[in-house]
Coordinates of C-alpha atoms in Angstrom, one line a residue:
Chain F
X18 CA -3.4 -46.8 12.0
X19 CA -2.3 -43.4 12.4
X20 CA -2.8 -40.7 8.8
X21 CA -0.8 -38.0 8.3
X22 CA -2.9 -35.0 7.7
X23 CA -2.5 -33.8 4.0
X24 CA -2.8 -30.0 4.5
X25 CA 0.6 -28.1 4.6
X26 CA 1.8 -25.2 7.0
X27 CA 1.5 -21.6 5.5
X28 CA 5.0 -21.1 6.5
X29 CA 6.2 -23.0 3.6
X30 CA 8.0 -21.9 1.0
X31 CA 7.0 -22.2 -2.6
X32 CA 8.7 -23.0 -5.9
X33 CA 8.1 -21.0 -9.2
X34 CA 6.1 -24.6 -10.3
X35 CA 4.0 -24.5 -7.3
X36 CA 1.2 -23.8 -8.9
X37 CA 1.8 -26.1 -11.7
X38 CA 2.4 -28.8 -9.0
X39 CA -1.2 -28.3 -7.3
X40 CA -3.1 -28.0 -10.9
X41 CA -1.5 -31.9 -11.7
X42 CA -3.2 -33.2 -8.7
X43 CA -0.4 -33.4 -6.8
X44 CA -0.1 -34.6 -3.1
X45 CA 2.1 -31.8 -1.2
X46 CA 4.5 -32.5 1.9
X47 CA 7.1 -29.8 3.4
X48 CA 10.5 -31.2 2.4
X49 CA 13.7 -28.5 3.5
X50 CA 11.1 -25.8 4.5
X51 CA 9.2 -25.8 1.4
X52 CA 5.9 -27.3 0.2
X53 CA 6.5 -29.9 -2.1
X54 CA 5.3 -32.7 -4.6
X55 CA 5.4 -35.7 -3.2
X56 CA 4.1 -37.7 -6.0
X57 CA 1.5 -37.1 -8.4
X58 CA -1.9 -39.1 -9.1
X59 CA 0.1 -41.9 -10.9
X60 CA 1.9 -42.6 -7.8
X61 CA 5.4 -43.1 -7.0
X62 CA 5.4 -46.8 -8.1
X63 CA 4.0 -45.6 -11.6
X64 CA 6.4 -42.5 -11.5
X65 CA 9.6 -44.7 -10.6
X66 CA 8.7 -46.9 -13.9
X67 CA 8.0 -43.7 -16.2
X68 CA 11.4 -42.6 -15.0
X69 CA 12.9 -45.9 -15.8
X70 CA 11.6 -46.7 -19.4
X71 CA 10.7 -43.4 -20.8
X72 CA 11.3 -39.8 -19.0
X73 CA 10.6 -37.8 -15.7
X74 CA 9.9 -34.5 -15.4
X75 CA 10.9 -33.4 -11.2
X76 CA 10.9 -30.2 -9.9
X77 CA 14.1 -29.6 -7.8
X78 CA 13.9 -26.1 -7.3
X79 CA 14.5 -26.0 -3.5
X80 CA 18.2 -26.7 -4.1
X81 CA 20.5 -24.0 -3.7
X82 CA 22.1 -22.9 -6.9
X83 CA 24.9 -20.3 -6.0
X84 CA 27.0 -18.4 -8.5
X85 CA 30.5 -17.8 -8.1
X86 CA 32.0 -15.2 -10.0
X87 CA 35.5 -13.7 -10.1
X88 CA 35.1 -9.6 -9.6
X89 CA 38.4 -9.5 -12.0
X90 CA 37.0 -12.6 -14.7
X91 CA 39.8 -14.6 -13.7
X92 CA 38.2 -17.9 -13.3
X93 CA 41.3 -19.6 -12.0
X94 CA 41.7 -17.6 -8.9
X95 CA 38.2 -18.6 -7.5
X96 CA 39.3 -22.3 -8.2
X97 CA 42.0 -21.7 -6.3
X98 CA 39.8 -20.7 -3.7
X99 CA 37.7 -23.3 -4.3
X100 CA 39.8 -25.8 -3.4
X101 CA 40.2 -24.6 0.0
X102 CA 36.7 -25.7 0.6
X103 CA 36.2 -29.3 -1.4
X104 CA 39.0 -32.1 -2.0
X105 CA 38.1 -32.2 -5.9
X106 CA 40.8 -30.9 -9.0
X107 CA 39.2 -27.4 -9.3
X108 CA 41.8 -26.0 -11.7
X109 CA 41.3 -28.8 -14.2
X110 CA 37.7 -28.6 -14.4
X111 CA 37.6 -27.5 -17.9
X112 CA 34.6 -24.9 -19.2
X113 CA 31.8 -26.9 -20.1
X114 CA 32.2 -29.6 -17.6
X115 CA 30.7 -30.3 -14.0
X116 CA 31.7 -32.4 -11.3
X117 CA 31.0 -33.6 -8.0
X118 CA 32.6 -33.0 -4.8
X119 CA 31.2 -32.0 -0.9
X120 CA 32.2 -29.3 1.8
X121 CA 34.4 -30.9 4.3
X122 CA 35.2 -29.9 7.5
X123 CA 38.4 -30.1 10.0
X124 CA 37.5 -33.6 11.6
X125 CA 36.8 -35.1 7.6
X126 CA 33.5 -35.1 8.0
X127 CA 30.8 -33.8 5.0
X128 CA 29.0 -30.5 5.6
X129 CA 27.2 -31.0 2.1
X130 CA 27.6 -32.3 -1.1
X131 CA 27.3 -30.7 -4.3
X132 CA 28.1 -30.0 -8.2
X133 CA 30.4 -27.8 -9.5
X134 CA 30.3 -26.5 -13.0
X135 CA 32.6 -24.3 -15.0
X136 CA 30.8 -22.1 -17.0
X137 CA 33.5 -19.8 -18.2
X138 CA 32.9 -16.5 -16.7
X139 CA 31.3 -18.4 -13.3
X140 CA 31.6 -21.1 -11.2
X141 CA 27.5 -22.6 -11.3
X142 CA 27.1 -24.5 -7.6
X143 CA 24.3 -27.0 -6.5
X144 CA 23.9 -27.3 -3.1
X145 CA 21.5 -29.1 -0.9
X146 CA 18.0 -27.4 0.0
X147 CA 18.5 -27.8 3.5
X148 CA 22.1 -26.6 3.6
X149 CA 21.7 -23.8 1.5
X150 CA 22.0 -20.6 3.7
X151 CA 25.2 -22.5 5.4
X152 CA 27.2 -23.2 2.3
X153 CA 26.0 -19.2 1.1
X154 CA 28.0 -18.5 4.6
X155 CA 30.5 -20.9 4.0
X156 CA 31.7 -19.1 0.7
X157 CA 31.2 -16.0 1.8
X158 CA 33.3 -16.6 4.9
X159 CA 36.0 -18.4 2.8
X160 CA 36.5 -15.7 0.4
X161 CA 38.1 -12.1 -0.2
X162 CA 36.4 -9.0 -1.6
X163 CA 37.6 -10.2 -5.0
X164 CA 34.3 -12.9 -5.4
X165 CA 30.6 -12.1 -5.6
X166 CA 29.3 -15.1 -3.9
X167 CA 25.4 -14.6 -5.8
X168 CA 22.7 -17.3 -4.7
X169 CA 20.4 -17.1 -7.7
X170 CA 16.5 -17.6 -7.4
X171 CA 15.9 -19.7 -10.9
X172 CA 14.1 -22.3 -11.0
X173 CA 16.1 -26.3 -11.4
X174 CA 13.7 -29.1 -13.6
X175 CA 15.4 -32.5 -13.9
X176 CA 14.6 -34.3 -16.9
X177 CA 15.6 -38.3 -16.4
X178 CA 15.0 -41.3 -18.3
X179 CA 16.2 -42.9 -21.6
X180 CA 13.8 -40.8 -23.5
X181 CA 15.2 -37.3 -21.3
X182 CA 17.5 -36.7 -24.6
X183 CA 15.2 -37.1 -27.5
X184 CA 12.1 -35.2 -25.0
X185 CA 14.8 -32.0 -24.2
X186 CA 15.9 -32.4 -28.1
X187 CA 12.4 -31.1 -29.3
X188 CA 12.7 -28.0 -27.6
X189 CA 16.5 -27.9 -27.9
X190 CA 18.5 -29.8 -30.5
X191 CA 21.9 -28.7 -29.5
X192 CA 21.5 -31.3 -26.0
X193 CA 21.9 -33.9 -28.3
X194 CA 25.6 -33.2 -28.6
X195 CA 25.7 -32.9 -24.7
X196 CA 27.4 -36.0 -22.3
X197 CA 27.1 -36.7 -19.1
X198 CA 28.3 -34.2 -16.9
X199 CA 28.6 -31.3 -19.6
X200 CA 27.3 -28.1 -19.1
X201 CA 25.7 -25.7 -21.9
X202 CA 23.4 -22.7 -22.5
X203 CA 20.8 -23.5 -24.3
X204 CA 18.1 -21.8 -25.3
X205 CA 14.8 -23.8 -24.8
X206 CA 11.4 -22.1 -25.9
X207 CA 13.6 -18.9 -26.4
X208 CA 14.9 -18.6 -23.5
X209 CA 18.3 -18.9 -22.1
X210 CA 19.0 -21.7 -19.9
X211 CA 22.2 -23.6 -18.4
X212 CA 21.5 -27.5 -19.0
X213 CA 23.9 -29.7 -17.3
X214 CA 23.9 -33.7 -18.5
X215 CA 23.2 -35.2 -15.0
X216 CA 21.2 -36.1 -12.3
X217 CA 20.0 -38.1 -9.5
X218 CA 18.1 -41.5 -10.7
X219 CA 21.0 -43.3 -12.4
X220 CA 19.4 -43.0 -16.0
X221 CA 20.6 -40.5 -18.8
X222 CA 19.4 -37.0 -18.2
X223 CA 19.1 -32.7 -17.3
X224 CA 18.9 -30.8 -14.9
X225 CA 18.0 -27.4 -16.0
X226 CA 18.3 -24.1 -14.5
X227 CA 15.7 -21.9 -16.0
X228 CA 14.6 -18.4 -15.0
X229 CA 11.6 -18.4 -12.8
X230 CA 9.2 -16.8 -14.5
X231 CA 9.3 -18.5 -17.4
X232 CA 10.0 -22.2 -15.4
X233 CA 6.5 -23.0 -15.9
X234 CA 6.2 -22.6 -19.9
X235 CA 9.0 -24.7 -20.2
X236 CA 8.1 -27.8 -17.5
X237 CA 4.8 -27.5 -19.8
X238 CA 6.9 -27.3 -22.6
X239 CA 8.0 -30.7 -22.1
X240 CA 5.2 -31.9 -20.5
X241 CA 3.6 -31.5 -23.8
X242 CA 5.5 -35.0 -24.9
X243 CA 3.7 -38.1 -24.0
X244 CA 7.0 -39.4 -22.8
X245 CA 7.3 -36.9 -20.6
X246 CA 5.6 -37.6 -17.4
X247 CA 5.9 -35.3 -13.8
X248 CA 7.7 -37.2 -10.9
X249 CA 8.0 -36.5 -7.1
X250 CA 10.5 -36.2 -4.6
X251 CA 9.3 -39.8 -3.1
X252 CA 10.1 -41.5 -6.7
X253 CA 13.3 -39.6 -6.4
X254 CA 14.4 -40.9 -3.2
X255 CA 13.5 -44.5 -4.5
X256 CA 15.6 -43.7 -8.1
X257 CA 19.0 -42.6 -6.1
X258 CA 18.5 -45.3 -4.0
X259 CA 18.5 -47.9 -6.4
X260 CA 21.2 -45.8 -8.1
X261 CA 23.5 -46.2 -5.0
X262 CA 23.3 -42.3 -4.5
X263 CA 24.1 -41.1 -1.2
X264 CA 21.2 -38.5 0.3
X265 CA 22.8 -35.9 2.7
X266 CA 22.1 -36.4 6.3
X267 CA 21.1 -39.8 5.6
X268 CA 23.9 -42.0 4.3
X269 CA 26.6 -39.0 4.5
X270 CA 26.4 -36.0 7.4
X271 CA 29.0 -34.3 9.5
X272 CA 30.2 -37.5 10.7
X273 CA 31.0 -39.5 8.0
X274 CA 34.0 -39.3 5.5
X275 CA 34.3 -39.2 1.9
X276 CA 36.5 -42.3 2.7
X277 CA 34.2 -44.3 4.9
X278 CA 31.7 -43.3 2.6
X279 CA 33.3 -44.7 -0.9
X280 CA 32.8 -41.2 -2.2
X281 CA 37.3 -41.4 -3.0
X282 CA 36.5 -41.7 -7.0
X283 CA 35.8 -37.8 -6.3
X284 CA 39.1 -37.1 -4.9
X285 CA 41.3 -36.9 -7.6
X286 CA 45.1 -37.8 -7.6
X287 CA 45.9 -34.3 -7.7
X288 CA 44.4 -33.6 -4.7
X289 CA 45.9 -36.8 -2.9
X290 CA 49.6 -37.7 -1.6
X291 CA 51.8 -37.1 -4.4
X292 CA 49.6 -35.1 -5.9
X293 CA 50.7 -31.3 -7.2
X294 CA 48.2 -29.9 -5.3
X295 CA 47.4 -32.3 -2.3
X296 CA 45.2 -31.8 0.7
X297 CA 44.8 -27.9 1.9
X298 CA 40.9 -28.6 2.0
X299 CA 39.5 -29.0 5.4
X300 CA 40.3 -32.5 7.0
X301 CA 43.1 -33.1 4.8
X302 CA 45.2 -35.0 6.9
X303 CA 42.3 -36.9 8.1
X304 CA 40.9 -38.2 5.2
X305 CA 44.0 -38.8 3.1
X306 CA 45.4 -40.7 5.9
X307 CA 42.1 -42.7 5.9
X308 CA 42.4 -43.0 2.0
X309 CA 46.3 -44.4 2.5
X310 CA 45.3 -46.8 5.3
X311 CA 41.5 -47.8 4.3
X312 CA 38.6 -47.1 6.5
X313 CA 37.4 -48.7 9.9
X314 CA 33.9 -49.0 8.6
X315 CA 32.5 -49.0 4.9
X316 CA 28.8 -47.7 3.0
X317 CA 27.1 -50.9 1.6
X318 CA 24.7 -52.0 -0.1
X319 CA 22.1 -54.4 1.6
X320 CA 19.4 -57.1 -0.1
X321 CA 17.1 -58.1 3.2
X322 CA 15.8 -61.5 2.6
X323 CA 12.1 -61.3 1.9
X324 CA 9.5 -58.6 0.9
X325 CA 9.8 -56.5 4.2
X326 CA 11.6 -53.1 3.9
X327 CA 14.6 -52.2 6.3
X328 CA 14.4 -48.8 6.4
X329 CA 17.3 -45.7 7.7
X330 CA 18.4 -46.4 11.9
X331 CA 17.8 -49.8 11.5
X332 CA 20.7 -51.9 13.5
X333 CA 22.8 -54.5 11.7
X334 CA 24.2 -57.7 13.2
X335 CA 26.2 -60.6 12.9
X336 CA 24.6 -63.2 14.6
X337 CA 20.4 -63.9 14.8
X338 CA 20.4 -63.7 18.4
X339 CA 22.4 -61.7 21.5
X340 CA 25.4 -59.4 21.0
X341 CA 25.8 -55.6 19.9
X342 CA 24.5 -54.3 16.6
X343 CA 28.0 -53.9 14.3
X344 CA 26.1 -51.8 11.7
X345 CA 22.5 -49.3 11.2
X346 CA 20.7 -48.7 7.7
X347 CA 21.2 -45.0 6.7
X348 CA 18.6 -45.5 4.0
X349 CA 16.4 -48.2 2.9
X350 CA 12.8 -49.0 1.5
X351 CA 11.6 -51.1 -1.7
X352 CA 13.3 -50.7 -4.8
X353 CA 10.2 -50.7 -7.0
X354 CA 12.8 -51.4 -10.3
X355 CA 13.7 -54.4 -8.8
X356 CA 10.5 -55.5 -6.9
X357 CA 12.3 -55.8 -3.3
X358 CA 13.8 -54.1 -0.7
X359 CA 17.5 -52.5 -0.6
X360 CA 19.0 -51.0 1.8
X361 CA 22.3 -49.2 2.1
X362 CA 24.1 -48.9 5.2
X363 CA 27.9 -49.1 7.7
X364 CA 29.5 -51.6 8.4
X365 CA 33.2 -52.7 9.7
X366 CA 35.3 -53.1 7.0
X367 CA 36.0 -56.5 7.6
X368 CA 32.5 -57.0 7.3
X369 CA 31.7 -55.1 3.6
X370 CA 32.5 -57.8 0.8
X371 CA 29.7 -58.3 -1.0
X372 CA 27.8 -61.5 -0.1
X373 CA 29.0 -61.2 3.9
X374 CA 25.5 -62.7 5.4
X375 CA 24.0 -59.9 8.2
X376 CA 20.9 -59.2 10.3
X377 CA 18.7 -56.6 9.7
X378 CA 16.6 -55.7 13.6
X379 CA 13.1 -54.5 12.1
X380 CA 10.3 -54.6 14.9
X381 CA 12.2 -57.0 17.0
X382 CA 12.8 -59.3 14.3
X383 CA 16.2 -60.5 12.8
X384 CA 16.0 -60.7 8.8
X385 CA 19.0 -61.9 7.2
X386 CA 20.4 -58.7 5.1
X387 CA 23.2 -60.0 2.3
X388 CA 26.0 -57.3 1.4
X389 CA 25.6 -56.3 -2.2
X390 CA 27.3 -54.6 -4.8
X391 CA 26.4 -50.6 -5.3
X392 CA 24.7 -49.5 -7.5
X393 CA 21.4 -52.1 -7.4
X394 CA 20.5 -50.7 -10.8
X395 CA 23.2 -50.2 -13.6
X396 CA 23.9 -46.6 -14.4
X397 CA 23.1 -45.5 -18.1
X398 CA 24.9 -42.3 -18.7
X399 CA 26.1 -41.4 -21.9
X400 CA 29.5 -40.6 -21.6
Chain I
X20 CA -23.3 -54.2 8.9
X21 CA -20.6 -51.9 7.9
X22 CA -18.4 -50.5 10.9
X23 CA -15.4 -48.1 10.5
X24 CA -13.0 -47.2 13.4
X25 CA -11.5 -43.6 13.9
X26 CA -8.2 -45.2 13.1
X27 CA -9.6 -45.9 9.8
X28 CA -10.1 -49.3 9.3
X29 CA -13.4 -51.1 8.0
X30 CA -15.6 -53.6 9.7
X31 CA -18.1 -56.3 7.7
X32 CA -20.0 -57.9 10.9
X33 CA -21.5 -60.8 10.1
X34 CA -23.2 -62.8 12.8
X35 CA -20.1 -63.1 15.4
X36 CA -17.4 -62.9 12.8
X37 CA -15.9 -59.1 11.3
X38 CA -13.8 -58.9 7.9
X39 CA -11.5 -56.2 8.7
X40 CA -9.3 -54.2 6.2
X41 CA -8.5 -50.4 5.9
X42 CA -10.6 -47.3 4.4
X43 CA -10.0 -46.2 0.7
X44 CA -9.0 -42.9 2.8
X45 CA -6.0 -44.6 4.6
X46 CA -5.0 -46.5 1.4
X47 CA -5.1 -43.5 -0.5
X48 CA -3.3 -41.3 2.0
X49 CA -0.5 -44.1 2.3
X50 CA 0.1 -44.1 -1.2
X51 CA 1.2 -47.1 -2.9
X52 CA 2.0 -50.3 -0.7
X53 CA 4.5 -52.5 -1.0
X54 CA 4.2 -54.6 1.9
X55 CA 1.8 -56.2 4.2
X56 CA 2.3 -58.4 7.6
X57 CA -0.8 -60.2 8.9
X58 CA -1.4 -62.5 12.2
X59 CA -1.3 -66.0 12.3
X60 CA -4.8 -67.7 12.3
X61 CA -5.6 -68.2 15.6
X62 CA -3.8 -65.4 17.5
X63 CA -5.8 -63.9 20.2
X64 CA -6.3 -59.9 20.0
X65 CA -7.3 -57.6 22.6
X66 CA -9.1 -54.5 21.3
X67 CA -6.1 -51.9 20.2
X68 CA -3.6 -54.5 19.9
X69 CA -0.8 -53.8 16.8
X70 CA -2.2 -56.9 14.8
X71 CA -1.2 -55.8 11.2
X72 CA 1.7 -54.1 9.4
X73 CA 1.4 -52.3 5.8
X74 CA 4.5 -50.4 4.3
X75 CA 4.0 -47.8 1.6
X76 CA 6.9 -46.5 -0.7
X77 CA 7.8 -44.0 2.4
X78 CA 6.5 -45.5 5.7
X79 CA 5.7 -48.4 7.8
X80 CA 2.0 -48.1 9.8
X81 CA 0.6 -50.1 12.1
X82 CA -2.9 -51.7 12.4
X83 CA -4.8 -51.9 15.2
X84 CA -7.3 -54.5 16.1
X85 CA -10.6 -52.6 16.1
X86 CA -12.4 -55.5 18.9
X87 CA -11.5 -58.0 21.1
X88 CA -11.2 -61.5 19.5
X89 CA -10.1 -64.5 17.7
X90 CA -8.4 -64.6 14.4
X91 CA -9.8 -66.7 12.4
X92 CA -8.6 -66.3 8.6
X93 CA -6.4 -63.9 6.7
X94 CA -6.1 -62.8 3.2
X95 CA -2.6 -63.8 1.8
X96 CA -4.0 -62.4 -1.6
X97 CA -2.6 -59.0 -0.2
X98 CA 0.0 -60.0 1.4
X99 CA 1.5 -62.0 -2.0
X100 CA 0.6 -58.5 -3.8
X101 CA -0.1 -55.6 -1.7
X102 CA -1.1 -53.5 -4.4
X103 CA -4.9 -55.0 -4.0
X104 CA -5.4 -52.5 -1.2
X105 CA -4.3 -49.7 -2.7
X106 CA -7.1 -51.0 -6.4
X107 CA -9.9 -52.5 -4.1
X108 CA -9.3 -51.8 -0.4
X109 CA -12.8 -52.1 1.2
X110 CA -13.4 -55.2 -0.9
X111 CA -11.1 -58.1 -2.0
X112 CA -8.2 -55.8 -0.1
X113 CA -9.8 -57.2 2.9
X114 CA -6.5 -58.2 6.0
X115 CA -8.1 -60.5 8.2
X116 CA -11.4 -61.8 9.7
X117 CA -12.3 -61.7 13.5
X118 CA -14.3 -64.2 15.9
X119 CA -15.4 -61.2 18.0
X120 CA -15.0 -61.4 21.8
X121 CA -18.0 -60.0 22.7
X122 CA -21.0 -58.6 20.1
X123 CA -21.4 -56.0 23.0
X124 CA -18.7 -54.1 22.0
X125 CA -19.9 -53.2 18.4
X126 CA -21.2 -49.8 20.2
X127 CA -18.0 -47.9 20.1
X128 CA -17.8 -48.2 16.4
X129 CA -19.0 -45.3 13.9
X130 CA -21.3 -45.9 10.8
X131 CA -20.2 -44.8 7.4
X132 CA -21.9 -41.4 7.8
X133 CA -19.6 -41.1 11.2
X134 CA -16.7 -42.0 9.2
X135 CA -17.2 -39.7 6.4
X136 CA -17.9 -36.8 8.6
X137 CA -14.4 -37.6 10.3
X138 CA -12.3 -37.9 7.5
X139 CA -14.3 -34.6 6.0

């Protein structure tokens, strides 16, 4: 059996809770060019649970927050603009809200996904770490003289779990009042921060962008609460997936569509045929002819038969034995909520209704693979 | 007689029959497992031979058979809950015992100081 070394490169980059990180034991990996915590010495099984029955504390400081800010303070204009770029209703974002959307390009594809949140005076972006610097060139590319285009160095601390609310509340009462996909500024600890109601696990939570030199009082702020437990980035990636979250350049890249995806609930009417403002993003005409028509090939969720995971690249097919994969697992492992593997992966659409029986290839071995509803654990936001 | 391989797995030789499982250093550097494929009884190994499987949270390794031989029993205690290896891996998270080939062979094989000294 093969070990991967444990030591990191120097080259890394670092978050303002590095050091925090390394004093709770944590086991480090580079993840998007910087050193991160994997999991901590609970383990990501234990840290998974925590996250599920009481609250997790991740640092997700590598993501790219960018400001957007109209030179003249008219926030409508940089919607506008916005719009160029995502196939989400801008315009009727109202101030205190967030929503999702992703970066297209001309052939439909996804250059990233993100959040958008209307703070009033700015537009408050979260971008993925790895795509970062692109998305910086994107807007600046995309837009006149009359937008500062700021990509801000504060630190991001999700806090996920059914007891995220009452954990935050200690330190900040007023995100009590707060539902899914708000965004405030609160002060926590005295300091200003902007808390959005959201996250990445499926469960109730904040993510909260906090200034990074005082990132650290505040993660052991909340820390402080027995409730409050610190997870990694490998607990994460089994949270979203049990959530039916899609992870960038995994289940959506460059070459997949919103569509083909099932990401449409993020394309609003508006945006669509018949719409006042439809289409004018990249790939228009692609994908809302894809969205009129239905995709060639659908996301799914999979439940392999037995205790073996089927994990991304893995082929999909129809029959035990011969013929071409019709299908590949774009992300997969044990979903430690549910005590088995899941998968989720492509498949014709023909072949996507939930309880269509597949193969899963792993090691030269078929394993049947059933289609299953998304998500494989219910979402509890509070909306 | 307690053997270890640089591939970090763990040898209890007794007489012509080894109990093989893998290092508290590998279990601990996998993280927590949540699967583990064994041979059949009776499958014949050369030495090197993928024989094993184990799956943590976020990969799938292979095990290697540390000697030539016979397999002659396996412990579906870990397979049924693989979490043993990650509590008690150089005890009851044992994977499977060995009729060895050849007792010859034992000489490749590093003693615990060896081992430690390896892993550092």
């Amino acid at each position: 059996m093969s070990v991967e070394a444990k030591t990191s490169p120097n080259s890394l980059r670092q978050t303002p809770l590095h050091a925090l990180h390394l004093d709770l034991g944590a086991r480090m990996a580079p993840f998007a060019g910087y050193d991160m915590p994997l999991n901590y010495p609970a383990g990501v099984l234990a840290e998974h649970r925590h996250t599920r029955t009481a609250a997790g504390l991740f640092d997700i400081s590598h993501m790219g927050q960018i400001l957007l800010r109209p030179k003249d303070g008219v926030l409508t204009d940089a919607a506008r603009a916005l719009e160029r770029l995502v196939p989400a209703d801008i315009l009727g974002l109202a101030q205190g809200r967030q929503r999702y959307t992703f970066f297209t390009n001309d052939t439909g594809g996804i250059l990233d996904d993100l959040m958008v949140a209307n703070c009033g005076a700015y537009y408050l972006l979260v971008v993925n770490a790895a795509c970062k610097e692109n998305d910086e060139s994107l807007l600046r590319d995309s837009f006149s003289q009359n937008f500062d285009v700021e990509p801000c160095d504060r630190a991001l601390i999700a806090l996920q779990g059914p007891k995220a609310e009452s954990a935050l509340a200690h330190l900040a009462p007023d995100c009590a009042g707060m539902r899914f996909m708000d965004v405030r500024e609160l002060s926590i600890m005295g300091k200003l921060c902007v808390v959005t109601r959201s996250g990445y696990t499926g469960e109730d939570g904040f993510e909260i962008s906090i200034p990074s030199d005082v990132a650290r009082e505040i993660a052991e702020g909340l820390l402080e609460n027995p409730d409050v437990a610190p997870v990694g980035l490998a607990a994460r990636d089994t949270l979203r997936l049990e959530a039916g979250l899609c992870l960038y350049g995994a289940d959506i890249d460059a070459g997949t569509t919103p569509v083909t995806a099932g990401l449409t609930w993020a394309i609003q009417p508006i945006r669509r045929h018949g719409g006042e403002r439809v289409g004018e993003f990249p790939g228009a005409p692609i994908i809302l002819d894809e969205l009129e028509r239905g995709p060639a090939i659908h996301r799914v969720g999979l439940a392999p038969e037995g205790r073996m995971p089927v994990r991304a690249g893995t082929p999909l097919f129809v029959e035990e034995a011969n013929e071409a994969p019709v299908g590949h697992v774009t992300s997969g492992g044990f979903g430690p909520s549910l005590g088995r593997p899941i998968a989720m992966g492509y498949v014709p659409t023909a072949l996507s209704a939930p309880g269509t029986k597949l193969f899963a290839e792993v090691r030269g071995k078929r394993l049947p693979a059933t289609v299953t509803p998304l998500p494989f654990v219910q979402h509890h936001y509070k909306r | 007689m307690l053997k270890f391989t640089k591939d970090h797995e763990w040898l209890e030789i007794d007489g012509d029959v080894a109990t093989v499982g893998i290092t508290a250093y590998a279990a601990e550097q996998l993280g927590d497992l949540v699967f583990v494929q064994l041979p059949e009884i009776g499958t014949t190994l050369d030495k090197g031979q993928e024989v094993a499987v184990v799956e943590s949270v976020k990969t799938a390794s292979d095990v290697y058979a540390p000697l030539a031989g016979e397999v002659v029993e396996i412990n579906e205690a870990v397979v049924n809950d693989p979490s043993i290896v990650n509590s008690d891996p150089e005890k009851t998270g044992w994977f499977f015992k060995l009729k060895l080939a050849d007792l010859g062979s034992l000489d490749g094989l590093m003693d615990e100081a060896a081992y430690k000294e390896l892993i550092g």
